[in-house]
Amino acid sequence: MLRDGAIVAAAQEERFTRIKGDERFPARATEYCLAAAGIRAADLDAVVFYDKPVLKLDRLLETYLWIAPRGLRSFLKAGPLWASTRLRVERTVRHELGGYEGRVLFCEHHESHAASAFYPSPFEQAAVLTIDGVGEWATASIGLGSGSDLTLTHELKWPDSLGLLYSAFTYHAGFRVNSGEYKLMGLAPYGQPRYVEAIYRRLIDLREDGSFTVDQQYFDYLGGFTMTNAAFSELFGGPPRAPEGALGQREMDLAASMQQVCEEIVRRMARTAVRETGCSDLCMAGGVALNAVANGKLLREGIAKRLWIQPASGDAGGALGAALIAWHRYFNGERDRADGADTMHGALLGPEYSAAEIAAQLDAAGAVRQDIGRAATIERAAEELARGAVVGWFDGRMEFGPRALGARSILADPRDPKMQSTLNHKIKFREGFRPFAPSVLAERAAEYFELDGESPYMLLVAPVRDGRDLPAVTHLDGTARIQTVTEARTPGLHGVLEAFDRLTGCPVLVNTSFNVRGEPLVCSPADAYATFMRTDIDFLAMPPFFLAKTAQTTMREQWQKPLVLD
């Protein structure tokens, strides 16, 4: 939701329906955004969709004709879906918004990503790089943003795609495509990049500018139902790992190899973007821009002087970019300014709840709570964290995008060597190799991490400084995915960090998303309490309320439900 070019609200439907990756019309997210703006659908100047379905259908049809008769089964399955839903976006929008009669506009997919990266950034002029699986035809793009103008100048086109190449290795390592890619990144430090030469020799022809072609004989995603095929299995030592099967050295080596190739391609694309635009500041978006390891290396190697990455870099952020494109191009609007800062409001753009609303939902759930005031809740949370407890933290507006940034977070002591195992197995219910991120007071970050500048959206990985013992957030390769915290962006989390620092001398906390495996980030107080009760979280802090697990009278068993595997 934009008002005069300023971001008012943004939220993902999955947070309301509790269905991860919910692809249905975002009815509840739309209801929230309208309420946040205090308007009705009829008051909207335009509704904007983040890609052009007709162009995407053109790509699908040409692909099926290219590989025919292979892919017939896939076409027969996908064709009716497109005819019944994807080509009726405008009709669906008008119907779901109660007979909306205003403008319905469409933007190209990578323009939407590029707009989401540049317009909210703090830069007056910048190179723009977008990389994902595929939009209509483009799989990556380079452009130039200047003031209110944004122009894409270069494209890499289907079927040559870094996003899909990374997803193919994700699939072969036994993780779910479109949700398990971050697992592959996390697994990479456990392996050796022994397949890198095979990737360059057999799978891709990589050029100096970062463009490449993919040899499709090893893949099945053009017209099949899997990402890789028998030729890929033969090249990489066997078939895909069964989901939830034992992780072996091969999967670790596949992850390490693909991660190294990904970093090199991103490095070359970024160099090209900076060179072709003449701008040393770089903005990024698209699913691959969530690869925090690659992002961190761009900065450390000096490829970009300054880097700003859209915190909702995936397709959710495309909705924001589409609205911004329409504001600037269709309505000739002025760019929102924030005196050298970005205009994402810390990505805290979702619903917030008053103390009365929190109390009502907790009471309805039968929760036992203490009302101790905001300042005391912050202090009590820090005290329990210093004693080794795990604290669920619920405060203010919900985050937009995949990262918990201090509004819907699970917090813990990073100095505890057992904490990573505790969080993975008893709270998140997920694979033991998965790393956790640190939140650190921004003014103290350089003391603990080799990071020059800020990382407010947890999208940069940097080495942990020698002598800083933070085992719960230090990955196998000695790095961490960092969030720098300021009072202006996240006052509540900043207060907890300051109090924890006073108690322990450490201005760092583990910060992981407030959810369990297979579920989206919690949205409401009721969601937070349910997750608190079904896990081994010790305390729940929801200023001004503080809840202890031992004080609850409801039975933990009543909150249990089957785990959804991701």
Coordinates of C-alpha atoms in Angstrom, one line a residue:
M1 CA 0.0 0.0 0.0
L2 CA 1.5 3.3 -1.1
R3 CA 0.1 6.8 -0.3
D4 CA 1.7 9.6 -2.4
G5 CA 4.7 7.3 -3.1
A6 CA 5.3 6.5 0.6
I7 CA 5.1 2.9 1.8
V8 CA 2.2 2.6 4.3
A9 CA 1.9 -1.2 4.7
A10 CA 3.0 -4.5 3.2
A11 CA 2.2 -8.1 4.3
Q12 CA 2.2 -11.6 3.0
E13 CA -1.0 -13.7 2.9
E14 CA 0.7 -16.7 4.5
R15 CA 1.1 -14.8 7.8
F16 CA -2.7 -14.5 8.2
T17 CA -3.8 -17.9 6.8
R18 CA -0.8 -19.8 8.5
I19 CA -0.2 -21.6 5.2
K20 CA 3.4 -21.2 4.2
G21 CA 3.8 -19.8 0.7
D22 CA 0.0 -19.4 0.3
E23 CA -0.6 -18.7 -3.4
R24 CA -4.3 -17.8 -3.2
F25 CA -5.6 -14.3 -3.7
P26 CA -4.2 -12.3 -0.7
A27 CA -7.6 -11.4 0.7
R28 CA -6.6 -11.0 4.3
A29 CA -3.3 -9.2 3.5
T30 CA -5.3 -6.8 1.3
E31 CA -7.9 -6.3 4.1
Y32 CA -5.0 -5.4 6.4
C33 CA -3.3 -3.0 4.0
L34 CA -6.6 -1.2 3.3
A35 CA -7.2 -0.9 7.1
A36 CA -3.7 0.4 7.7
A37 CA -4.4 3.2 5.1
G38 CA -7.9 3.8 6.5
I39 CA -9.5 3.4 3.1
R40 CA -11.8 1.1 1.1
A41 CA -10.9 -0.6 -2.1
A42 CA -13.1 1.8 -4.0
D43 CA -10.7 4.6 -2.9
L44 CA -7.7 3.1 -4.6
D45 CA -6.2 4.9 -7.6
A46 CA -4.9 1.6 -9.0
V47 CA -4.2 -2.0 -8.2
V48 CA -0.9 -3.2 -9.7
F49 CA 0.2 -6.8 -10.5
Y50 CA 3.9 -7.7 -10.4
D51 CA 4.2 -9.4 -13.7
K52 CA 2.5 -9.8 -17.1
P53 CA 0.7 -13.1 -17.4
V54 CA 0.3 -13.0 -21.2
L55 CA 4.1 -12.7 -21.7
K56 CA 4.6 -15.5 -19.2
L57 CA 2.1 -17.7 -21.1
D58 CA 4.0 -16.8 -24.3
R59 CA 7.2 -18.2 -22.7
L60 CA 5.5 -21.4 -21.6
L61 CA 4.0 -22.1 -25.0
E62 CA 7.2 -21.4 -26.8
T63 CA 9.1 -23.7 -24.4
Y64 CA 6.6 -26.6 -24.9
L65 CA 6.8 -26.2 -28.7
W66 CA 10.6 -26.2 -28.5
I67 CA 10.8 -29.5 -26.6
A68 CA 7.7 -31.2 -28.1
P69 CA 6.6 -33.9 -27.8
R70 CA 8.5 -34.1 -24.5
G71 CA 6.6 -32.2 -21.8
L72 CA 3.1 -33.0 -23.0
R73 CA 2.0 -34.2 -19.6
S74 CA 3.3 -31.1 -18.0
F75 CA 1.5 -28.9 -20.5
L76 CA -1.8 -30.7 -20.0
K77 CA -1.4 -30.0 -16.3
A78 CA -0.3 -26.4 -16.5
G79 CA -2.5 -25.3 -19.4
P80 CA -5.8 -25.5 -17.6
L81 CA -4.3 -23.7 -14.6
W82 CA -3.3 -20.8 -16.7
A83 CA -6.6 -20.6 -18.5
S84 CA -8.6 -20.7 -15.2
T85 CA -6.4 -18.4 -13.0
R86 CA -3.3 -16.7 -14.4
L87 CA -5.0 -15.1 -17.4
R88 CA -7.9 -13.8 -15.3
V89 CA -5.9 -11.7 -12.8
E90 CA -7.8 -8.5 -13.6
R91 CA -11.2 -10.2 -13.3
T92 CA -10.1 -11.9 -10.0
V93 CA -8.9 -8.5 -8.6
R94 CA -12.1 -6.8 -9.4
H95 CA -14.2 -9.6 -8.0
E96 CA -12.2 -10.1 -4.8
L97 CA -12.2 -6.3 -4.1
G98 CA -16.0 -6.2 -4.2
G99 CA -16.5 -5.0 -7.7
Y100 CA -13.6 -2.7 -7.9
E101 CA -13.9 -0.4 -10.9
G102 CA -10.6 1.5 -10.9
R103 CA -7.4 0.9 -12.8
V104 CA -5.7 -2.5 -12.8
L105 CA -2.1 -2.2 -14.1
F106 CA 0.6 -4.7 -14.9
C107 CA 4.4 -4.5 -14.7
E108 CA 7.1 -6.8 -16.0
H109 CA 8.5 -9.2 -13.3
H110 CA 12.1 -8.0 -13.2
E111 CA 11.0 -4.3 -13.5
S112 CA 9.0 -5.0 -10.3
H113 CA 12.1 -6.5 -8.6
A114 CA 14.3 -3.6 -9.8
A115 CA 11.8 -1.0 -8.6
S116 CA 11.6 -2.7 -5.1
A117 CA 15.4 -2.5 -4.9
F118 CA 16.0 1.1 -6.1
Y119 CA 13.1 3.3 -5.1
P120 CA 13.2 2.5 -1.3
S121 CA 17.0 2.6 -1.3
P122 CA 19.0 5.5 0.2
F123 CA 20.7 6.2 -3.1
E124 CA 19.9 9.0 -5.5
Q125 CA 21.6 7.1 -8.3
A126 CA 22.6 3.4 -8.4
A127 CA 23.2 0.4 -10.5
V128 CA 20.5 -2.2 -10.1
L129 CA 20.9 -6.0 -10.3
T130 CA 18.0 -8.5 -10.1
I131 CA 18.5 -12.3 -10.2
D132 CA 15.9 -15.0 -9.7
G133 CA 14.4 -18.1 -11.3
V134 CA 12.4 -16.6 -14.1
G135 CA 9.8 -13.8 -14.6
E136 CA 8.2 -13.6 -18.0
W137 CA 11.4 -14.3 -20.0
A138 CA 14.1 -12.6 -18.0
T139 CA 16.0 -14.5 -15.3
A140 CA 18.4 -11.6 -14.4
S141 CA 18.6 -7.9 -15.3
I142 CA 20.8 -4.9 -14.9
G143 CA 19.6 -1.4 -14.9
L144 CA 20.2 2.2 -13.8
G145 CA 18.2 4.1 -11.2
S146 CA 18.5 7.9 -11.1
G147 CA 16.1 10.0 -9.1
S148 CA 12.6 9.0 -10.1
D149 CA 13.8 7.2 -13.3
L150 CA 14.6 3.5 -13.6
T151 CA 15.7 1.8 -16.8
L152 CA 16.7 -1.8 -17.4
T153 CA 19.5 -2.1 -19.9
H154 CA 20.6 -5.8 -19.9
E155 CA 18.7 -9.1 -19.5
L156 CA 19.6 -12.7 -19.2
K157 CA 16.8 -14.8 -20.6
W158 CA 15.1 -18.2 -20.1
P159 CA 16.1 -20.9 -19.9
D160 CA 19.5 -19.8 -18.6
S161 CA 18.9 -19.0 -15.0
L162 CA 21.1 -18.9 -11.9
G163 CA 18.0 -19.2 -9.7
L164 CA 16.9 -22.4 -11.4
L165 CA 20.4 -23.8 -11.4
Y166 CA 20.6 -23.2 -7.6
S167 CA 17.2 -24.8 -7.2
A168 CA 18.3 -27.8 -9.2
F169 CA 21.1 -28.4 -6.7
T170 CA 18.6 -27.8 -3.9
Y171 CA 16.4 -30.5 -5.3
H172 CA 19.2 -32.9 -5.8
A173 CA 20.4 -32.4 -2.2
G174 CA 16.9 -33.5 -1.1
F175 CA 15.4 -30.1 -0.1
R176 CA 12.2 -28.6 -1.4
V177 CA 12.5 -26.2 -4.3
N178 CA 11.4 -22.6 -3.6
S179 CA 11.8 -23.0 0.1
G180 CA 15.0 -25.1 0.7
E181 CA 17.5 -22.9 -1.1
Y182 CA 18.6 -21.2 2.1
K183 CA 19.3 -24.7 3.5
L184 CA 21.7 -25.4 0.7
M185 CA 23.5 -22.1 1.5
G186 CA 23.7 -23.2 5.2
L187 CA 24.9 -26.6 4.3
A188 CA 27.7 -25.4 2.0
P189 CA 30.4 -24.8 4.7
Y190 CA 30.2 -28.5 5.7
G191 CA 31.3 -29.6 2.3
Q192 CA 34.2 -29.3 -0.2
P193 CA 33.6 -27.7 -3.6
R194 CA 34.8 -30.7 -5.5
Y195 CA 32.1 -30.5 -8.2
V196 CA 32.9 -26.9 -9.3
E197 CA 35.0 -28.0 -12.3
A198 CA 32.2 -30.4 -13.4
I199 CA 29.6 -27.6 -13.2
Y200 CA 31.8 -25.3 -15.3
R201 CA 32.8 -28.0 -17.8
R202 CA 29.5 -29.8 -18.2
L203 CA 26.5 -27.7 -17.0
I204 CA 27.2 -24.0 -17.8
D205 CA 29.3 -21.8 -20.1
L206 CA 30.1 -18.8 -18.0
R207 CA 31.2 -15.6 -19.6
E208 CA 33.2 -12.8 -18.1
D209 CA 30.2 -10.4 -17.8
G210 CA 28.3 -13.0 -15.7
S211 CA 26.0 -14.2 -18.5
F212 CA 26.0 -17.9 -19.2
T213 CA 24.2 -20.7 -21.0
V214 CA 23.0 -23.8 -19.4
D215 CA 23.2 -27.3 -21.0
Q216 CA 19.6 -28.5 -20.6
Q217 CA 20.4 -32.1 -21.3
Y218 CA 21.1 -32.4 -17.5
F219 CA 17.8 -30.9 -16.3
D220 CA 14.1 -31.7 -16.5
Y221 CA 12.4 -28.5 -15.5
L222 CA 11.6 -27.3 -19.0
G223 CA 8.8 -29.8 -19.5
G224 CA 9.0 -32.4 -16.7
F225 CA 8.0 -32.7 -13.1
T226 CA 11.5 -32.8 -11.6
M227 CA 14.5 -30.4 -11.6
T228 CA 17.2 -32.8 -12.5
N229 CA 17.4 -36.0 -14.6
A230 CA 19.4 -39.2 -15.0
A231 CA 22.3 -37.5 -16.7
F232 CA 22.6 -35.1 -13.8
S233 CA 22.5 -38.1 -11.4
E234 CA 25.3 -39.8 -13.3
L235 CA 27.4 -36.7 -13.3
F236 CA 27.1 -36.1 -9.6
G237 CA 27.3 -39.6 -8.1
G238 CA 23.7 -40.8 -7.8
P239 CA 20.0 -39.9 -7.7
P240 CA 18.6 -37.1 -5.6
R241 CA 18.6 -37.6 -1.8
A242 CA 15.3 -38.7 -0.5
P243 CA 13.6 -35.8 1.4
E244 CA 14.3 -36.2 5.1
G245 CA 16.9 -38.9 4.4
A246 CA 20.4 -38.9 5.9
L247 CA 22.6 -36.1 4.7
G248 CA 25.9 -37.4 3.3
Q249 CA 29.2 -36.0 2.2
R250 CA 27.9 -35.8 -1.4
E251 CA 25.1 -33.5 -0.5
M252 CA 27.5 -31.3 1.5
D253 CA 29.9 -31.2 -1.5
L254 CA 27.1 -30.4 -3.9
A255 CA 26.1 -27.5 -1.7
A256 CA 29.6 -26.2 -1.3
S257 CA 30.2 -26.4 -5.1
M258 CA 26.9 -24.7 -6.2
Q259 CA 27.4 -22.0 -3.6
Q260 CA 30.9 -21.2 -4.9
V261 CA 29.6 -21.1 -8.5
C262 CA 26.7 -18.9 -7.4
E263 CA 29.1 -16.4 -5.7
E264 CA 31.2 -16.2 -8.8
I265 CA 28.3 -15.6 -11.1
V266 CA 26.9 -12.9 -8.8
R267 CA 30.3 -11.4 -8.5
R268 CA 30.7 -11.1 -12.3
M269 CA 27.1 -9.8 -12.8
A270 CA 27.7 -7.1 -10.1
R271 CA 31.0 -6.0 -11.7
T272 CA 29.1 -5.7 -15.0
A273 CA 26.3 -3.7 -13.4
V274 CA 28.8 -1.3 -11.8
R275 CA 30.9 -0.9 -15.0
E276 CA 28.0 -0.5 -17.4
T277 CA 26.1 2.1 -15.3
G278 CA 29.2 3.9 -14.0
C279 CA 27.7 3.8 -10.5
S280 CA 29.6 2.3 -7.5
D281 CA 26.4 2.0 -5.4
L282 CA 24.4 -1.1 -6.1
C283 CA 20.8 -2.2 -5.4
M284 CA 19.7 -5.8 -5.6
A285 CA 16.5 -7.8 -5.5
G286 CA 15.1 -11.2 -6.7
G287 CA 15.3 -14.5 -4.9
V288 CA 19.1 -14.9 -5.4
A289 CA 19.6 -11.6 -3.6
L290 CA 18.7 -13.4 -0.4
N291 CA 22.0 -15.3 -0.7
A292 CA 23.7 -13.4 2.1
V293 CA 27.0 -15.1 1.7
A294 CA 27.4 -13.9 -1.9
N295 CA 26.2 -10.4 -0.8
G296 CA 28.8 -10.1 1.9
K297 CA 31.6 -11.0 -0.5
L298 CA 30.5 -8.2 -2.9
L299 CA 31.2 -5.7 -0.2
R300 CA 34.3 -7.2 1.2
E301 CA 35.9 -7.4 -2.3
G302 CA 35.0 -3.8 -3.0
I303 CA 32.9 -4.6 -6.1
A304 CA 30.3 -2.2 -4.8
K305 CA 31.1 0.8 -2.6
R306 CA 27.7 0.6 -1.0
L307 CA 25.1 -2.1 -1.3
W308 CA 21.4 -2.0 -0.6
I309 CA 19.2 -5.1 -0.9
Q310 CA 15.5 -5.2 -0.7
P311 CA 14.6 -7.1 2.5
A312 CA 11.7 -8.8 0.8
S313 CA 13.7 -9.7 -2.3
G314 CA 11.5 -12.6 -3.4
D315 CA 8.2 -12.3 -5.2
A316 CA 6.5 -10.7 -2.2
G317 CA 8.7 -7.7 -2.7
G318 CA 7.7 -7.7 -6.3
A319 CA 4.3 -6.5 -5.2
L320 CA 5.9 -3.5 -3.6
G321 CA 8.0 -2.8 -6.7
A322 CA 5.0 -3.0 -8.9
A323 CA 3.2 -0.3 -6.9
L324 CA 6.3 1.9 -7.0
I325 CA 6.7 1.5 -10.8
A326 CA 3.1 2.5 -11.2
W327 CA 3.5 5.5 -8.9
H328 CA 6.5 6.8 -10.8
R329 CA 5.6 5.9 -14.4
Y330 CA 1.8 6.0 -14.6
F331 CA 1.2 8.8 -12.1
N332 CA 4.5 10.7 -12.6
G333 CA 4.9 10.8 -8.8
E334 CA 7.8 12.1 -6.8
R335 CA 10.2 9.8 -5.0
D336 CA 9.8 9.4 -1.2
R337 CA 12.9 10.7 0.6
A338 CA 14.2 9.9 4.1
D339 CA 17.4 12.1 4.5
G340 CA 19.9 9.5 3.4
A341 CA 18.2 6.5 4.9
D342 CA 16.1 4.0 3.1
T343 CA 12.3 4.3 3.1
M344 CA 11.4 0.7 4.1
H345 CA 10.7 1.6 7.8
G346 CA 13.0 -1.2 8.9
A347 CA 10.7 -3.6 6.9
L348 CA 8.3 -3.4 9.8
L349 CA 5.2 -2.9 7.7
G350 CA 2.8 -5.5 8.9
P351 CA 0.1 -5.5 11.6
E352 CA 0.7 -4.4 15.2
Y353 CA -1.5 -4.9 18.2
S354 CA -2.4 -2.7 21.1
A355 CA -2.0 -3.9 24.7
A356 CA -5.8 -4.4 24.9
E357 CA -5.8 -6.5 21.8
I358 CA -2.9 -8.6 23.0
A359 CA -4.6 -9.1 26.4
A360 CA -7.8 -10.1 24.8
Q361 CA -6.2 -12.8 22.6
L362 CA -4.1 -14.1 25.5
D363 CA -7.1 -14.3 27.7
A364 CA -9.1 -16.1 25.0
A365 CA -6.2 -18.7 24.9
G366 CA -6.2 -19.2 28.6
A367 CA -2.8 -17.7 29.0
V368 CA -1.4 -16.6 32.4
R369 CA 0.3 -13.3 32.0
Q370 CA 1.9 -10.6 34.0
D371 CA 1.3 -6.9 33.1
I372 CA 4.6 -5.3 34.2
G373 CA 4.9 -2.4 31.7
R374 CA 7.1 -2.0 28.7
A375 CA 10.4 -1.0 30.3
A376 CA 10.1 -3.8 32.9
T377 CA 9.3 -6.3 30.1
I378 CA 12.5 -5.3 28.3
E379 CA 14.6 -5.7 31.4
R380 CA 13.0 -9.0 32.4
A381 CA 13.6 -10.4 29.0
A382 CA 17.3 -9.5 29.1
E383 CA 17.6 -10.9 32.6
E384 CA 16.2 -14.3 31.6
L385 CA 18.4 -14.4 28.4
A386 CA 21.4 -13.7 30.6
R387 CA 20.4 -16.8 32.7
G388 CA 20.4 -18.9 29.6
A389 CA 16.6 -18.9 28.8
V390 CA 15.1 -18.8 25.4
V391 CA 12.6 -15.9 25.0
G392 CA 9.9 -15.4 22.4
W393 CA 9.8 -11.6 21.5
F394 CA 6.6 -10.1 20.1
D395 CA 6.7 -6.3 19.7
G396 CA 5.3 -3.8 17.2
R397 CA 4.6 -4.2 13.5
M398 CA 5.3 -7.5 11.9
E399 CA 8.2 -7.9 9.4
F400 CA 7.7 -7.9 5.7
G401 CA 10.0 -10.5 4.0
P402 CA 11.5 -13.7 5.2
R403 CA 13.7 -12.4 8.1
A404 CA 12.8 -11.8 11.7
L405 CA 14.1 -8.4 12.5
G406 CA 13.1 -7.9 16.1
A407 CA 9.3 -7.8 15.9
R408 CA 8.5 -11.5 15.7
S409 CA 11.8 -13.1 17.0
I410 CA 13.1 -15.9 19.2
L411 CA 16.0 -14.6 21.2
A412 CA 18.8 -16.5 23.0
D413 CA 22.4 -16.1 24.4
P414 CA 24.9 -16.5 21.6
R415 CA 27.7 -17.4 24.0
D416 CA 26.1 -20.8 24.9
P417 CA 27.8 -23.6 22.9
K418 CA 24.7 -25.8 23.3
M419 CA 22.2 -23.1 22.2
Q420 CA 22.3 -23.9 18.4
S421 CA 21.4 -27.5 19.1
T422 CA 18.7 -26.5 21.6
L423 CA 17.1 -24.1 19.2
N424 CA 17.2 -26.4 16.2
H425 CA 15.9 -29.5 17.8
K426 CA 13.6 -28.4 20.7
I427 CA 12.2 -25.2 19.4
K428 CA 12.5 -25.0 15.6
F429 CA 12.2 -28.8 15.0
R430 CA 14.6 -28.6 12.1
E431 CA 17.9 -29.9 10.7
G432 CA 20.8 -29.6 13.1
F433 CA 23.2 -28.1 10.6
R434 CA 21.1 -24.9 10.3
P435 CA 22.8 -21.8 11.5
F436 CA 21.4 -18.9 13.5
A437 CA 21.9 -15.2 13.0
P438 CA 23.1 -12.6 15.5
S439 CA 21.5 -9.3 16.2
V440 CA 24.1 -6.7 17.5
L441 CA 23.9 -3.1 18.6
A442 CA 24.9 -1.2 15.4
E443 CA 27.4 1.0 17.2
R444 CA 29.2 -2.2 18.5
A445 CA 29.1 -4.4 15.4
A446 CA 32.6 -3.7 14.3
E447 CA 34.0 -5.0 17.6
Y448 CA 32.5 -8.4 16.9
F449 CA 32.3 -8.8 13.2
E450 CA 34.4 -7.9 10.1
L451 CA 31.6 -5.7 8.8
D452 CA 32.1 -2.2 7.4
G453 CA 28.8 -0.4 7.7
E454 CA 25.3 -1.6 8.6
S455 CA 23.3 -4.7 7.9
P456 CA 19.8 -3.9 9.1
Y457 CA 18.0 -6.6 7.2
M458 CA 20.1 -9.6 8.0
L459 CA 21.2 -9.9 4.3
L460 CA 25.0 -9.8 4.7
V461 CA 27.4 -12.5 6.0
A462 CA 30.7 -11.5 7.5
P463 CA 33.5 -13.2 9.5
V464 CA 33.3 -13.2 13.3
R465 CA 36.3 -11.4 14.7
D466 CA 39.1 -13.5 16.2
G467 CA 38.7 -13.8 19.9
R468 CA 34.9 -13.3 20.0
D469 CA 33.4 -16.4 21.4
L470 CA 29.9 -16.6 19.9
P471 CA 29.4 -20.3 19.2
A472 CA 25.6 -20.2 18.8
V473 CA 25.8 -17.8 15.9
T474 CA 29.2 -18.6 14.4
H475 CA 28.9 -20.9 11.4
L476 CA 31.4 -23.7 10.6
D477 CA 33.3 -21.3 8.3
G478 CA 33.7 -18.7 11.0
T479 CA 31.0 -16.3 9.6
A480 CA 27.6 -15.1 10.7
R481 CA 24.6 -13.5 9.0
I482 CA 24.4 -10.2 10.8
Q483 CA 21.6 -7.8 11.8
T484 CA 22.7 -4.5 13.0
V485 CA 20.1 -2.9 15.4
T486 CA 19.4 0.8 16.0
E487 CA 17.0 2.4 18.4
A488 CA 15.4 4.3 15.5
R489 CA 14.4 1.1 13.6
T490 CA 13.7 -1.4 16.3
P491 CA 13.5 0.3 19.7
G492 CA 12.3 -2.8 21.6
L493 CA 15.0 -5.2 20.4
H494 CA 17.6 -2.4 20.8
G495 CA 16.5 -2.0 24.5
V496 CA 16.8 -5.7 25.1
L497 CA 20.3 -5.7 23.6
E498 CA 21.4 -2.8 25.7
A499 CA 20.1 -4.4 28.9
F500 CA 21.7 -7.7 27.9
D501 CA 25.0 -5.9 27.3
R502 CA 24.8 -4.2 30.8
L503 CA 24.3 -7.6 32.4
T504 CA 26.8 -9.7 30.4
G505 CA 29.1 -7.3 28.6
C506 CA 27.9 -8.8 25.3
P507 CA 25.8 -6.6 22.9
V508 CA 24.9 -9.6 20.7
L509 CA 21.9 -12.0 20.8
V510 CA 20.7 -14.9 18.8
N511 CA 17.8 -13.8 16.7
T512 CA 15.8 -16.4 14.8
S513 CA 12.3 -16.2 13.3
F514 CA 9.4 -16.8 15.7
N515 CA 7.9 -19.9 14.1
V516 CA 8.5 -23.6 13.8
R517 CA 9.6 -25.5 10.8
G518 CA 7.1 -25.5 7.9
E519 CA 5.1 -22.5 9.3
P520 CA 5.3 -18.8 8.5
L521 CA 6.4 -16.2 11.0
V522 CA 3.8 -15.6 13.7
C523 CA 1.5 -12.7 13.0
S524 CA -1.0 -12.3 15.9
P525 CA -0.6 -12.6 19.7
A526 CA -2.7 -15.8 19.4
D527 CA -0.1 -17.2 16.9
A528 CA 2.7 -16.3 19.2
Y529 CA 1.1 -17.9 22.2
A530 CA 0.4 -21.1 20.3
T531 CA 4.0 -21.4 19.1
F532 CA 5.2 -20.6 22.7
M533 CA 3.2 -23.5 24.1
R534 CA 4.1 -26.1 21.5
T535 CA 7.9 -25.5 21.8
D536 CA 10.5 -25.3 24.6
I537 CA 10.6 -21.5 24.6
D538 CA 10.9 -20.6 28.2
F539 CA 9.4 -17.1 28.3
L540 CA 7.2 -15.0 26.0
A541 CA 7.7 -11.2 26.1
M542 CA 4.9 -9.1 24.6
P543 CA 5.3 -5.6 26.0
P544 CA 3.8 -4.8 28.4
F545 CA 3.1 -8.5 29.2
F546 CA 5.5 -11.2 30.3
L547 CA 4.6 -14.9 30.3
A548 CA 6.6 -17.8 31.9
K549 CA 6.1 -21.3 30.6
T550 CA 6.0 -22.7 34.1
A551 CA 3.1 -20.4 35.0
Q552 CA 0.8 -21.6 32.2
T553 CA -2.1 -23.8 33.3
T554 CA -3.2 -25.0 29.8
M555 CA -1.8 -28.4 28.8
R556 CA 1.0 -28.3 26.3
E557 CA -0.5 -31.3 24.4
Q558 CA -3.5 -29.3 23.4
W559 CA -1.3 -27.0 21.3
Q560 CA 0.5 -29.7 19.4
K561 CA -0.2 -30.3 15.7
P562 CA 1.6 -32.2 12.9
L563 CA 4.8 -30.7 11.8
V564 CA 4.7 -29.4 8.2
L565 CA 8.0 -30.3 6.4
D566 CA 9.6 -27.6 4.4

